[in-house]
PDB file of C-alpha atoms in Angstrom:
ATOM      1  CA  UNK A 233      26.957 -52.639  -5.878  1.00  0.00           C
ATOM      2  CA  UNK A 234      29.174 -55.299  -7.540  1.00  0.00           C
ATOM      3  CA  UNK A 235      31.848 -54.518  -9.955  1.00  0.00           C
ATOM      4  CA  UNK A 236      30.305 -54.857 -13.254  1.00  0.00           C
ATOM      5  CA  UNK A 237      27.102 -52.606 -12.197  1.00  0.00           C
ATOM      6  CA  UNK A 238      29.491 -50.232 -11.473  1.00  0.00           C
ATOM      7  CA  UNK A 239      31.440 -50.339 -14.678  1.00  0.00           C
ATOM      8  CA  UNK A 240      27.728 -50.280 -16.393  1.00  0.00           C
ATOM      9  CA  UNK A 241      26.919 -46.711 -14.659  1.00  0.00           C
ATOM     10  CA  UNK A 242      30.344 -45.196 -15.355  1.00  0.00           C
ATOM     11  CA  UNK A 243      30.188 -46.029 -18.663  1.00  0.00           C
ATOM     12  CA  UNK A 244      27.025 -44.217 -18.863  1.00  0.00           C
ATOM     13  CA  UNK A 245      28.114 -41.141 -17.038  1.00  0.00           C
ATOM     14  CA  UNK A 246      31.164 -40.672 -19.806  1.00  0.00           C
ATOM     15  CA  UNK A 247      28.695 -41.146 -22.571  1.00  0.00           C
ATOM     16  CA  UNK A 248      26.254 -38.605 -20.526  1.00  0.00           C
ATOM     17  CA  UNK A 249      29.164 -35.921 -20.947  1.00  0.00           C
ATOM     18  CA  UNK A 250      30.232 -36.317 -24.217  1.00  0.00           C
ATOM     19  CA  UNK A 251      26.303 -36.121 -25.158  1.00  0.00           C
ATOM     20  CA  UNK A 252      25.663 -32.566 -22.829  1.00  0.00           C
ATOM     21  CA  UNK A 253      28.793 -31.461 -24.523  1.00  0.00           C
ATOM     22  CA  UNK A 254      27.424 -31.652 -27.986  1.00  0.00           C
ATOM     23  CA  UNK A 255      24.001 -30.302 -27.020  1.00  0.00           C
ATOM     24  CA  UNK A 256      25.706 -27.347 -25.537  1.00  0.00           C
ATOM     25  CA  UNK A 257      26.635 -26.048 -29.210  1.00  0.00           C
ATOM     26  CA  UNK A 258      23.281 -25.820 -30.461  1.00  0.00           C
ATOM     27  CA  UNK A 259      21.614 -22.820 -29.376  1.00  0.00           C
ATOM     28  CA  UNK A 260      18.233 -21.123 -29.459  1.00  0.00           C
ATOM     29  CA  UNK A 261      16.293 -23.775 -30.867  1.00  0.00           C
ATOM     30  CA  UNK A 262      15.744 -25.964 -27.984  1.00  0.00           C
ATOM     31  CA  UNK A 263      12.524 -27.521 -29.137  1.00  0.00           C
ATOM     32  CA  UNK A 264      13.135 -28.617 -32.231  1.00  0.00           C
ATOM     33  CA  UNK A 265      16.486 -30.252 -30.915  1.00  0.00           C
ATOM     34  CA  UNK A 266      15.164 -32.233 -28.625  1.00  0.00           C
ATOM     35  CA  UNK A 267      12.806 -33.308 -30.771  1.00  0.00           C
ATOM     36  CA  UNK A 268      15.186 -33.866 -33.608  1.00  0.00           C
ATOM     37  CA  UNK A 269      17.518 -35.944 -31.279  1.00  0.00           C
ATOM     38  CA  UNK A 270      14.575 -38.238 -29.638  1.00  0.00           C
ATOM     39  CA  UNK A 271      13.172 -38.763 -33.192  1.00  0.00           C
ATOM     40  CA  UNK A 272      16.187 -39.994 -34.302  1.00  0.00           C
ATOM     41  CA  UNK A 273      16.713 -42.083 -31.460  1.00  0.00           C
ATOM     42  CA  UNK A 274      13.248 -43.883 -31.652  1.00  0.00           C
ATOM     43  CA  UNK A 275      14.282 -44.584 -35.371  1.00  0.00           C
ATOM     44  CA  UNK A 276      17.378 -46.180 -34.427  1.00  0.00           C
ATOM     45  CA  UNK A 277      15.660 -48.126 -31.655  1.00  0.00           C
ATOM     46  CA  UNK A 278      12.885 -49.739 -33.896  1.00  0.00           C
ATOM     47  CA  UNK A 279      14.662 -52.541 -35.369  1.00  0.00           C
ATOM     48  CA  UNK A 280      15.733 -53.797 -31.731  1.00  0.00           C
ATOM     49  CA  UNK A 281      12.420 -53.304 -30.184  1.00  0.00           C
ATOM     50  CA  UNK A 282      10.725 -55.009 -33.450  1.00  0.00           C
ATOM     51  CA  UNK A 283      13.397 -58.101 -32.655  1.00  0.00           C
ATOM     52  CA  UNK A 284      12.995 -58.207 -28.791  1.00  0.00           C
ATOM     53  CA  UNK A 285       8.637 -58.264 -29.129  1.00  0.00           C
ATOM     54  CA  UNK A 286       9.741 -61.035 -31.983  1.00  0.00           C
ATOM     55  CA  UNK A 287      11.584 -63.050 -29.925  1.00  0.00           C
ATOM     56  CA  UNK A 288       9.065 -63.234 -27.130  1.00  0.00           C
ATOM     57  CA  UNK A 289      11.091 -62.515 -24.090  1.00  0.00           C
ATOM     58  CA  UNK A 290       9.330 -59.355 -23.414  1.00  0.00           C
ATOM     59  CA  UNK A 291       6.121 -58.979 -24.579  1.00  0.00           C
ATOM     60  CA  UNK A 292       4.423 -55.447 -25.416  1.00  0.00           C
ATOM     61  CA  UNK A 293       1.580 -54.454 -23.774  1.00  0.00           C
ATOM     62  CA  UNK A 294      -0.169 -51.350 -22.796  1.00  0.00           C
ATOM     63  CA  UNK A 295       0.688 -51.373 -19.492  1.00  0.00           C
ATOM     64  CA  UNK A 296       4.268 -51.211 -20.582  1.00  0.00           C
ATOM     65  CA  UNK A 297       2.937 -48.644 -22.865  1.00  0.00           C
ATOM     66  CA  UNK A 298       1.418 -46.525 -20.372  1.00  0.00           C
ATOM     67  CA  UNK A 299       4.266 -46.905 -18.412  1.00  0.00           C
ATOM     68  CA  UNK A 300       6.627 -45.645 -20.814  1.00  0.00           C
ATOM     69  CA  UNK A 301       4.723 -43.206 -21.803  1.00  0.00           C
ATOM     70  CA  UNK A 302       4.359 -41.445 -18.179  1.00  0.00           C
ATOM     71  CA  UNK A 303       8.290 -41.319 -18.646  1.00  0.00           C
ATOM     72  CA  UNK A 304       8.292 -39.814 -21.807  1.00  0.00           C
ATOM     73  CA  UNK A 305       6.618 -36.750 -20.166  1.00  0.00           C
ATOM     74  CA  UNK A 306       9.608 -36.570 -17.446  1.00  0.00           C
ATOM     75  CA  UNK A 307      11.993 -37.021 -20.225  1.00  0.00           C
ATOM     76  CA  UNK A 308      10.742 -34.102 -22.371  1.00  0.00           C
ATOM     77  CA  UNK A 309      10.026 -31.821 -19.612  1.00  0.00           C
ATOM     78  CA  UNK A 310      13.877 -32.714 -18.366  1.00  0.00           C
ATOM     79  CA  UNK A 311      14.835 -32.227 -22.121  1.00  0.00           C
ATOM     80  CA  UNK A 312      13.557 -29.081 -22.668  1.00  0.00           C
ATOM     81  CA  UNK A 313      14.542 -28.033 -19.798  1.00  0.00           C
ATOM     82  CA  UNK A 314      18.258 -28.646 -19.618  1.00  0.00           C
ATOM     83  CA  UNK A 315      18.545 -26.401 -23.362  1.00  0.00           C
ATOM     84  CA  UNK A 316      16.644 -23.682 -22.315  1.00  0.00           C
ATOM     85  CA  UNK A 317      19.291 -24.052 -19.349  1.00  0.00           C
ATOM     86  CA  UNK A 318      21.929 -23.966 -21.730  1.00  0.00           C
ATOM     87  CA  UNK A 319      20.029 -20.986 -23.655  1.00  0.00           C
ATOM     88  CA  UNK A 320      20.309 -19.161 -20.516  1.00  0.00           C
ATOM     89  CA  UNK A 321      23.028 -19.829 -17.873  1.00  0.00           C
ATOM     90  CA  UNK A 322      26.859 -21.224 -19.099  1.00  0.00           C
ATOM     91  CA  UNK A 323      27.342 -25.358 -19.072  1.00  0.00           C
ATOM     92  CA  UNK A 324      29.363 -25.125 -15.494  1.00  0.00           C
ATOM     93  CA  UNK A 325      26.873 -24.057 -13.710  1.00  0.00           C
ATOM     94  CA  UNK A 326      23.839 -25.589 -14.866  1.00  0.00           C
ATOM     95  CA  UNK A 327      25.400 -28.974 -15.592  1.00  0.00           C
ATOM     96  CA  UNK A 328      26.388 -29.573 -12.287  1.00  0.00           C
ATOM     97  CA  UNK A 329      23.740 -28.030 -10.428  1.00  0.00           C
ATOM     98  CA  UNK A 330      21.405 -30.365 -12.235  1.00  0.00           C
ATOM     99  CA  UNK A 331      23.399 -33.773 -11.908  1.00  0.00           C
ATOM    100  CA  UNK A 332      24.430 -32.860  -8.324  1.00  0.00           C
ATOM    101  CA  UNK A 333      20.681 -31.864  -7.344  1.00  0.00           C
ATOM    102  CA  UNK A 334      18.737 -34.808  -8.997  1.00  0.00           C
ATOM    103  CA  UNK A 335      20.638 -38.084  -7.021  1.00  0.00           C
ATOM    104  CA  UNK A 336      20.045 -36.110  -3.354  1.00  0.00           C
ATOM    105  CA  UNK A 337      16.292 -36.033  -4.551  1.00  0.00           C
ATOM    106  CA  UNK A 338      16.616 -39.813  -5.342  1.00  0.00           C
ATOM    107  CA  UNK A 339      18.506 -40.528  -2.550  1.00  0.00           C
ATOM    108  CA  UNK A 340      15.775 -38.874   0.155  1.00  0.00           C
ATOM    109  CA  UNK A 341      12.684 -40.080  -2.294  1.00  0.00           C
ATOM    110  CA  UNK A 342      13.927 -43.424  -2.671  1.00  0.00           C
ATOM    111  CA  UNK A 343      14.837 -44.092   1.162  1.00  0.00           C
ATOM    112  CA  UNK A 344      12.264 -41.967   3.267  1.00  0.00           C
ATOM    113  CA  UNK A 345       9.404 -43.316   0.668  1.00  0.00           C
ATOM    114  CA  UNK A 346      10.286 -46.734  -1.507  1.00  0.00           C
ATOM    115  CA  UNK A 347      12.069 -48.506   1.395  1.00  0.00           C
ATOM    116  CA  UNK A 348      15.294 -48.735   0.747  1.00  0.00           C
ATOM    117  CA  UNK A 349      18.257 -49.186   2.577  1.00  0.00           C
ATOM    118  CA  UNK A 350      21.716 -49.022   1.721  1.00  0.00           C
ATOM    119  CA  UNK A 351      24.182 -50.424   3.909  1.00  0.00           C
ATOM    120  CA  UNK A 352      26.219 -47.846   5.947  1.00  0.00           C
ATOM    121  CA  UNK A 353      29.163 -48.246   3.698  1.00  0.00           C
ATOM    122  CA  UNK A 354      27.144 -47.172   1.006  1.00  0.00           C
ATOM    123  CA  UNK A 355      25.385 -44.678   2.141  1.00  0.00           C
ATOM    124  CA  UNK A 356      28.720 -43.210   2.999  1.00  0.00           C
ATOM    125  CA  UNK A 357      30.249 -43.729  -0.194  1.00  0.00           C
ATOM    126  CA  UNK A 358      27.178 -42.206  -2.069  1.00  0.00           C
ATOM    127  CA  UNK A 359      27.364 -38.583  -0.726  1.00  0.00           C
ATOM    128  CA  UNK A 360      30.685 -38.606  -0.679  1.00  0.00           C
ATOM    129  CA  UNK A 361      30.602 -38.971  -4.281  1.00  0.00           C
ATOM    130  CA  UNK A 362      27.866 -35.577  -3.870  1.00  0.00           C
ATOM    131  CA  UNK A 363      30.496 -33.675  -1.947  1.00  0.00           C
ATOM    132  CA  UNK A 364      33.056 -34.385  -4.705  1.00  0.00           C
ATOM    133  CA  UNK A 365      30.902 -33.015  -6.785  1.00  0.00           C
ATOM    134  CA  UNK A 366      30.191 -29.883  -5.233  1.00  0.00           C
ATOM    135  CA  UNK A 367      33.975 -29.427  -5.095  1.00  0.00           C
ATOM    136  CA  UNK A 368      34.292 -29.557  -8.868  1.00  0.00           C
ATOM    137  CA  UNK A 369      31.084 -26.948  -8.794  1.00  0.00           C
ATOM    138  CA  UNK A 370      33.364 -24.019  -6.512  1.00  0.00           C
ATOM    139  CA  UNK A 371      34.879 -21.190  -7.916  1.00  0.00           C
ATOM    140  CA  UNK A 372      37.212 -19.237  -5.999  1.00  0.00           C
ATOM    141  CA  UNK A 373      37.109 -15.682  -6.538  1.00  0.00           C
ATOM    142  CA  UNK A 374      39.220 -14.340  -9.842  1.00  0.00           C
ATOM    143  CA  UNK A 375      39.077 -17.982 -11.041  1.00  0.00           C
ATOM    144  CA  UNK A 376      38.732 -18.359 -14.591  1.00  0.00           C
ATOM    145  CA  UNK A 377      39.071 -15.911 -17.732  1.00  0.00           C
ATOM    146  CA  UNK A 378      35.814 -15.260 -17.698  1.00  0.00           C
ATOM    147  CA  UNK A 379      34.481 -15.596 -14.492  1.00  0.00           C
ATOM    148  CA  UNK A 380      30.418 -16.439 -13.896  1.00  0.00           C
ATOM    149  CA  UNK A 381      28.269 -12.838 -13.293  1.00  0.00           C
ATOM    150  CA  UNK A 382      25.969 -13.116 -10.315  1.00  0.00           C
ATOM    151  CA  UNK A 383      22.967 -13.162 -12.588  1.00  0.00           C
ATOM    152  CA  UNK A 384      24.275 -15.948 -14.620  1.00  0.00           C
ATOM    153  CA  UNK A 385      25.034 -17.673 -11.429  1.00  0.00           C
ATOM    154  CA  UNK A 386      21.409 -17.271 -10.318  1.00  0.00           C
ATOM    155  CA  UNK A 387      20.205 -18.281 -13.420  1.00  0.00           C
ATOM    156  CA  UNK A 388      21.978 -21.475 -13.626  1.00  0.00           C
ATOM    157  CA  UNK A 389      21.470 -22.584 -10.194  1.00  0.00           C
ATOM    158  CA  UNK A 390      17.870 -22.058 -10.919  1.00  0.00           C
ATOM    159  CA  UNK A 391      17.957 -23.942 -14.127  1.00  0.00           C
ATOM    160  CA  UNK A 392      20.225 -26.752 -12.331  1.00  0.00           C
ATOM    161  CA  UNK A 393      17.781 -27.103  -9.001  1.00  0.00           C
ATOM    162  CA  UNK A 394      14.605 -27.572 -11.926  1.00  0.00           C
ATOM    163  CA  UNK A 395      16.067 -29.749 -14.312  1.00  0.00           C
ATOM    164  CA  UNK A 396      17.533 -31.586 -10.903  1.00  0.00           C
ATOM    165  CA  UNK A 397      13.866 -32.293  -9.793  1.00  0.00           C
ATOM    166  CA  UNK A 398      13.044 -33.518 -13.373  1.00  0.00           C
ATOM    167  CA  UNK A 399      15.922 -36.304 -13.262  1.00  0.00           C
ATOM    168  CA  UNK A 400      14.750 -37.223 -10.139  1.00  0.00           C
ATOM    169  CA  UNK A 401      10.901 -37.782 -11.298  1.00  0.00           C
ATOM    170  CA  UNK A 402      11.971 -39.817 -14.611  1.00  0.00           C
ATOM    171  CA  UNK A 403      14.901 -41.851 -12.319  1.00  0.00           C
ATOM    172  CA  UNK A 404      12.393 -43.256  -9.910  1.00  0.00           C
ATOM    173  CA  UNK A 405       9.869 -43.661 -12.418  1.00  0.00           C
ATOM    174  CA  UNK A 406      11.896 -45.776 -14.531  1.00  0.00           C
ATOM    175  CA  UNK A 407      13.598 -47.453 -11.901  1.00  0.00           C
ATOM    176  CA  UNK A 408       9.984 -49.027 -10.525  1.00  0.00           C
ATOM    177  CA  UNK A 409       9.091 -49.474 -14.373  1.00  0.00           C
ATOM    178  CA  UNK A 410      12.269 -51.637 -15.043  1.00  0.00           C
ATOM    179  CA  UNK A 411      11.541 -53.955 -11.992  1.00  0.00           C
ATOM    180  CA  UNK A 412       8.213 -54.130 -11.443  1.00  0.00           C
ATOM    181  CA  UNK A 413       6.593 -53.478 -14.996  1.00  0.00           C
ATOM    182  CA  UNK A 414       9.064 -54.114 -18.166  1.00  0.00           C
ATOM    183  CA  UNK A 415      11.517 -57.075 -18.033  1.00  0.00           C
ATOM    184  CA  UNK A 416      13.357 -55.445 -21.011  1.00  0.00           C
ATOM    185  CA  UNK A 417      15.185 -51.798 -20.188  1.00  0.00           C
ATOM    186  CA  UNK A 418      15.967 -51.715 -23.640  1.00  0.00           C
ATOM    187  CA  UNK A 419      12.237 -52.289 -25.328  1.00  0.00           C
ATOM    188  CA  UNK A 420      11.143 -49.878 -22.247  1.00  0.00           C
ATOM    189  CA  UNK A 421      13.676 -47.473 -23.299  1.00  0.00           C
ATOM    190  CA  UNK A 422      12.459 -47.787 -26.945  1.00  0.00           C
ATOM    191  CA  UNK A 423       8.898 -47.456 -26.551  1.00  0.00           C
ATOM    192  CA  UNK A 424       9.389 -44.042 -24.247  1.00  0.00           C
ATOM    193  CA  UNK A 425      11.391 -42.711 -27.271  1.00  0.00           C
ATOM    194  CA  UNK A 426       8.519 -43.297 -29.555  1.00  0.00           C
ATOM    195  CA  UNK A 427       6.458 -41.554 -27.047  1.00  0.00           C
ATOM    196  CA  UNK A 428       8.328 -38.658 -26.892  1.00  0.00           C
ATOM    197  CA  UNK A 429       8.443 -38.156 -30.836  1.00  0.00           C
ATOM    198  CA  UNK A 430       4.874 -38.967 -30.867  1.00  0.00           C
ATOM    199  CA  UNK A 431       4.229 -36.160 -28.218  1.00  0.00           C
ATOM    200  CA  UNK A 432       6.731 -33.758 -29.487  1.00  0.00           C
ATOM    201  CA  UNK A 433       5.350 -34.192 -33.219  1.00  0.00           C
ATOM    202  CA  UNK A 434       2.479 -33.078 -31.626  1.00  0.00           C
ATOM    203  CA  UNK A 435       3.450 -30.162 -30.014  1.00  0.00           C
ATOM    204  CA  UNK A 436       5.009 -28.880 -33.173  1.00  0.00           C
ATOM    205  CA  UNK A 437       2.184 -29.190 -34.838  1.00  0.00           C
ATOM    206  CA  UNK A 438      -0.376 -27.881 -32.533  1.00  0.00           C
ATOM    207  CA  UNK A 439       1.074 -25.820 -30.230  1.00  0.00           C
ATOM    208  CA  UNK A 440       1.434 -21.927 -30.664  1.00  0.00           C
ATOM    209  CA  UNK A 441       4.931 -20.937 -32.041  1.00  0.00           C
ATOM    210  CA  UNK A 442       4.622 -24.248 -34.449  1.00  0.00           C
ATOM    211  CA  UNK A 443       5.302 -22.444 -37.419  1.00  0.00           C
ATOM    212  CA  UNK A 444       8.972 -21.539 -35.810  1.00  0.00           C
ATOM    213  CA  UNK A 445       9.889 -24.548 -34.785  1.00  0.00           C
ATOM    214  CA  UNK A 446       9.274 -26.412 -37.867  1.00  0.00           C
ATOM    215  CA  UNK A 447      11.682 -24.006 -39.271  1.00  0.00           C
ATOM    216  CA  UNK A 448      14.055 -24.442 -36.128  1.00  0.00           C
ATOM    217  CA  UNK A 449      14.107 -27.904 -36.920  1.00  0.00           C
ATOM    218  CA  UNK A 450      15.081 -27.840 -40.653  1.00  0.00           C
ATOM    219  CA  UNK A 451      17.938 -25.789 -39.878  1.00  0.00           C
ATOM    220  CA  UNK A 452      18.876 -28.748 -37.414  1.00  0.00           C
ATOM    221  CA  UNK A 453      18.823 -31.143 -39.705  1.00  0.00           C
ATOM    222  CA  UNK A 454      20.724 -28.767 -42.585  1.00  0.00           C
ATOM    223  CA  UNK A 455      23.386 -27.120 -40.070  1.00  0.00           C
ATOM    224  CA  UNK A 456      23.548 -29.372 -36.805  1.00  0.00           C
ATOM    225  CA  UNK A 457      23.612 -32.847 -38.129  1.00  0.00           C
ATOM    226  CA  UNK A 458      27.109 -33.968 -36.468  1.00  0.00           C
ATOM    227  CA  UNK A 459      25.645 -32.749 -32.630  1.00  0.00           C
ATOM    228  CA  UNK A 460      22.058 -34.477 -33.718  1.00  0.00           C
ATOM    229  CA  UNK A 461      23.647 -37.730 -34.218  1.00  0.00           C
ATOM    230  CA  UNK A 462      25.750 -37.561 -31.391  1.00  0.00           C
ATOM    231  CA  UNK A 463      23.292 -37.045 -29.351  1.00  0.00           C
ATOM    232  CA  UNK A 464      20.620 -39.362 -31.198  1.00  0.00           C
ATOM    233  CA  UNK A 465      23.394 -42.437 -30.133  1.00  0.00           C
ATOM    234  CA  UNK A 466      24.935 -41.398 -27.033  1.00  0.00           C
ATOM    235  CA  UNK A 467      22.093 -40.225 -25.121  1.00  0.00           C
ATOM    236  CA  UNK A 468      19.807 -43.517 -25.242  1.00  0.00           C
ATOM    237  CA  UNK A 469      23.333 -45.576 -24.779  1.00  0.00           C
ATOM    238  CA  UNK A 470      23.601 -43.651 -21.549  1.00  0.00           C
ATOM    239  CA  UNK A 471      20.745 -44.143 -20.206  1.00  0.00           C
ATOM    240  CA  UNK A 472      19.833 -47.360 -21.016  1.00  0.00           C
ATOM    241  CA  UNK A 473      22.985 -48.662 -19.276  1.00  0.00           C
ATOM    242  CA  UNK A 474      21.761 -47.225 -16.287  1.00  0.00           C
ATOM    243  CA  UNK A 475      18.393 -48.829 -16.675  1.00  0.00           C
ATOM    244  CA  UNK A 476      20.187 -52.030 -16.591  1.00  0.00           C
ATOM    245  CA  UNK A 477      21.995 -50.913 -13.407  1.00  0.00           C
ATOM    246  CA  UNK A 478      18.780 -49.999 -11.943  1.00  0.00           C
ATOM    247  CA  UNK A 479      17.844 -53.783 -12.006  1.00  0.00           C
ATOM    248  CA  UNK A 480      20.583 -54.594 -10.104  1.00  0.00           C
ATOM    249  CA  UNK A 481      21.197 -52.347  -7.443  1.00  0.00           C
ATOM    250  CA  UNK A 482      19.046 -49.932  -5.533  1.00  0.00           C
ATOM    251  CA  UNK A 483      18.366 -46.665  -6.925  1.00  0.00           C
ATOM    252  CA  UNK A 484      19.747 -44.804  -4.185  1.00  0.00           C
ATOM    253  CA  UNK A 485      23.534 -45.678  -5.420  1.00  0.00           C
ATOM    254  CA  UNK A 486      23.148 -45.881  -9.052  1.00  0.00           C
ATOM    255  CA  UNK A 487      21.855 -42.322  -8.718  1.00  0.00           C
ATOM    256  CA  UNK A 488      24.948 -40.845  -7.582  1.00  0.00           C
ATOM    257  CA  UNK A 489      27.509 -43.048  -9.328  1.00  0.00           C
ATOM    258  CA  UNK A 490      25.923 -41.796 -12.820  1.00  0.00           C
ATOM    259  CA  UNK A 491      26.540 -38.088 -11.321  1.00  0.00           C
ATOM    260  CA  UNK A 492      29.940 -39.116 -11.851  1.00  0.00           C
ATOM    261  CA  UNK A 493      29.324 -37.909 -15.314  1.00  0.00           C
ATOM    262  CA  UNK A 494      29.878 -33.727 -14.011  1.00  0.00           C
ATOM    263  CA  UNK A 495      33.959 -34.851 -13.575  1.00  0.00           C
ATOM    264  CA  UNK A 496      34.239 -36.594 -16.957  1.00  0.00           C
ATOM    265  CA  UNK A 497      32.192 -33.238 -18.252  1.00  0.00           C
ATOM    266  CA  UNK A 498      34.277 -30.396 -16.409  1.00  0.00           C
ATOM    267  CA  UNK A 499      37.576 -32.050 -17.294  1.00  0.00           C
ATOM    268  CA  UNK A 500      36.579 -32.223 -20.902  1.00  0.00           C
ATOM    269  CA  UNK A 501      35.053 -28.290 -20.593  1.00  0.00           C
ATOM    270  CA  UNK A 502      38.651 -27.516 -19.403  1.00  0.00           C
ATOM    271  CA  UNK A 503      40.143 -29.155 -22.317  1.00  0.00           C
ATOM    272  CA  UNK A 504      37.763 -27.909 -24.948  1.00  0.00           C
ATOM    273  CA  UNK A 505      37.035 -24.597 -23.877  1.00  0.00           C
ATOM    274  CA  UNK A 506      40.318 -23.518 -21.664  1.00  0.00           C
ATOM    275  CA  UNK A 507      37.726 -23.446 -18.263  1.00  0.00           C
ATOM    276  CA  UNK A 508      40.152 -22.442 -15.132  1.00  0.00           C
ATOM    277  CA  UNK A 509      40.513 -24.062 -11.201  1.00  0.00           C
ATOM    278  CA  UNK A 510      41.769 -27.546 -13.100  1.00  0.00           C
ATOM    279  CA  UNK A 511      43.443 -28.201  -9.691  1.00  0.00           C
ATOM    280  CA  UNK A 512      40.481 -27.863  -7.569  1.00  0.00           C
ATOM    281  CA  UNK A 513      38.586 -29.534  -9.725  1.00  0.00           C
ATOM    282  CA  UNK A 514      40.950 -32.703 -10.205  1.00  0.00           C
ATOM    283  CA  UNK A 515      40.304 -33.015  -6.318  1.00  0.00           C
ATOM    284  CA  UNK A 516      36.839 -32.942  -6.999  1.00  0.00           C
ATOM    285  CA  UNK A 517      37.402 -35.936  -8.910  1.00  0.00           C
ATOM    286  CA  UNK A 518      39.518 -37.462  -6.624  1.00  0.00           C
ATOM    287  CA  UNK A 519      36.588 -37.461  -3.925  1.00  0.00           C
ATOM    288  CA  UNK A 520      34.523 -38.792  -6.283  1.00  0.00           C
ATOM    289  CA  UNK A 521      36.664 -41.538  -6.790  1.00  0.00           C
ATOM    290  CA  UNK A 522      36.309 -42.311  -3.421  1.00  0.00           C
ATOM    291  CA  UNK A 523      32.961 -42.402  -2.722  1.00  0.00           C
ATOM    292  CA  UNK A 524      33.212 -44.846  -5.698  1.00  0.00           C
ATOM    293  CA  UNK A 525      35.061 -47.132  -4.021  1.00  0.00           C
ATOM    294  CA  UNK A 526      33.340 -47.000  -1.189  1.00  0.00           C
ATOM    295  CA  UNK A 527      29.797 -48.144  -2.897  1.00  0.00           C
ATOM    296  CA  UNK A 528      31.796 -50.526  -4.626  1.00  0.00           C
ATOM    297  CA  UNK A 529      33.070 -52.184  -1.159  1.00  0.00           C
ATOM    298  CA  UNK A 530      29.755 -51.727   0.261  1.00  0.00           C
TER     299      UNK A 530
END
């Protein structure tokens, strides 16, 4: 993984954070979030896509269509997902549950069934960066002012280990789709967020419960707008960075280097919200760091 790939994914994973941190305040209406945030999103991605099909370098077509559209099923299933999570289990336990389970998914998908194969180096280097993570994920007993209840523990973990299978399914999905379908991550990131409103739109219409959720997402719009555009922008920047990093190194290292994003996300939970174990989890990061390097070298 050269230099610059690298800077693309940790980019991302600092964006990532700042975006779970803002989705973390709205509560309770998970739905009509996710649908207000993708919507928006999709808006603000029209006038590029329009510009890109104009220009002619990447041409739409319903294969690219049906390709994003298979990952705008992963992405709302992952979205709606991770706030029920948040409904239901605290931030520091589902975040990095999640992040930490969904690259070892990659990682064993993409080298025991898409052939690849990192270089020892970087193999190394990649779950290292895992077992910094699950560093920043421990907390000794008394830690904290309010430390996690068993249940909530559960919960989270539970939470974490599904939404973890979820970013696994849309990573390797999109990762074949930007290299072997779409020439454009950005036009392919585009047309998936037009899926998803599409398909969301839809579910608020026609699904039971719609009558809520419309309501649910008015009072988005009227009482969460700064978290809805926060989200709307950060989240697509995120990922489509990574997209781009997906074209130029394997999937099995990108995957963990985003992960990166649970250090940048417990350091700012510590700062925001007065979260305990700063120590242990400053050597989390450190690890990570390492493992960094290590792909990097590799």
């Amino acid at each position: 993984m050269t230099f610059p790939v690298l800077g693309l994914v940790l980019l991302a994973s600092v964006a990532h954070a700042l975006w779970n941190l803002a989705a973390k305040s709205v509560t309770g209406k998970g739905y009509a979030f996710v649908l207000a945030y993708h919507g928006l999103s999709a808006i603000l991605l029209v006038p590029i896509a329009i510009i890109i099909i104009a220009s002619g370098s990447q041409p739409l077509n319903w294969t690219l269509v049906g390709a994003a559209g298979l990952s705008a099923v992963f992405h709302i299933a992952y979205s709606v997902a991770l706030q029920s999570g948040y409904d239901h289990a605290p931030l520091g336990v589902v975040y990095p549950t999640a992040r930490g389970t969904g690259p070892v998914v990659t990682i064993i998908i993409a080298v025991a069934f898409l052939g690849e194969r990192p270089t020892l180096l970087e193999a190394v280097g990649a779950f290292t960066v895992i077992a910094g993570i699950a560093v920043v994920t421990i907390r000794p007993r008394g830690g904290g002012k309010a430390p996690t209840s068993g249940s909530g523990l559960r919960r989270g973990l539970a939470w974490g280990g599904l939404i973890g299978v979820f970013i696994a399914s849309y990573t390797l999905w999109d990762d074949f789709a930007v290299n072997h379908i779409s020439d454009s991550p950005l036009l392919y990131f585009a047309v998936s967020e037009a899926c998803v409103g599409l398909l969301m739109t839809a579910g608020i219409v026609g699904l039971p419960g719609g009558a809520s959720r419309r309501a649910d997402f008015r009072s988005i719009l009227r009482e969460h707008k700064r978290a809805l555009v926060t989200v709307a922008i950060l989240s697509p920047l995120a990922y489509v960075l990574v997209l781009y990093a997906m074209q130029q190194a394997p999937v099995a290292l990108v995957a963990p280097v985003r992960e990166t994003s649970i250090i940048v996300g417990t350091l700012l939970a510590w700062w925001f919200f007065g979260e305990k174990n700063v120590v242990l989890k400053l050597l989390g990061a450190l690890i990570v760091v390492s493992g960094i390097g290590l792909i990097a070298l590799g």
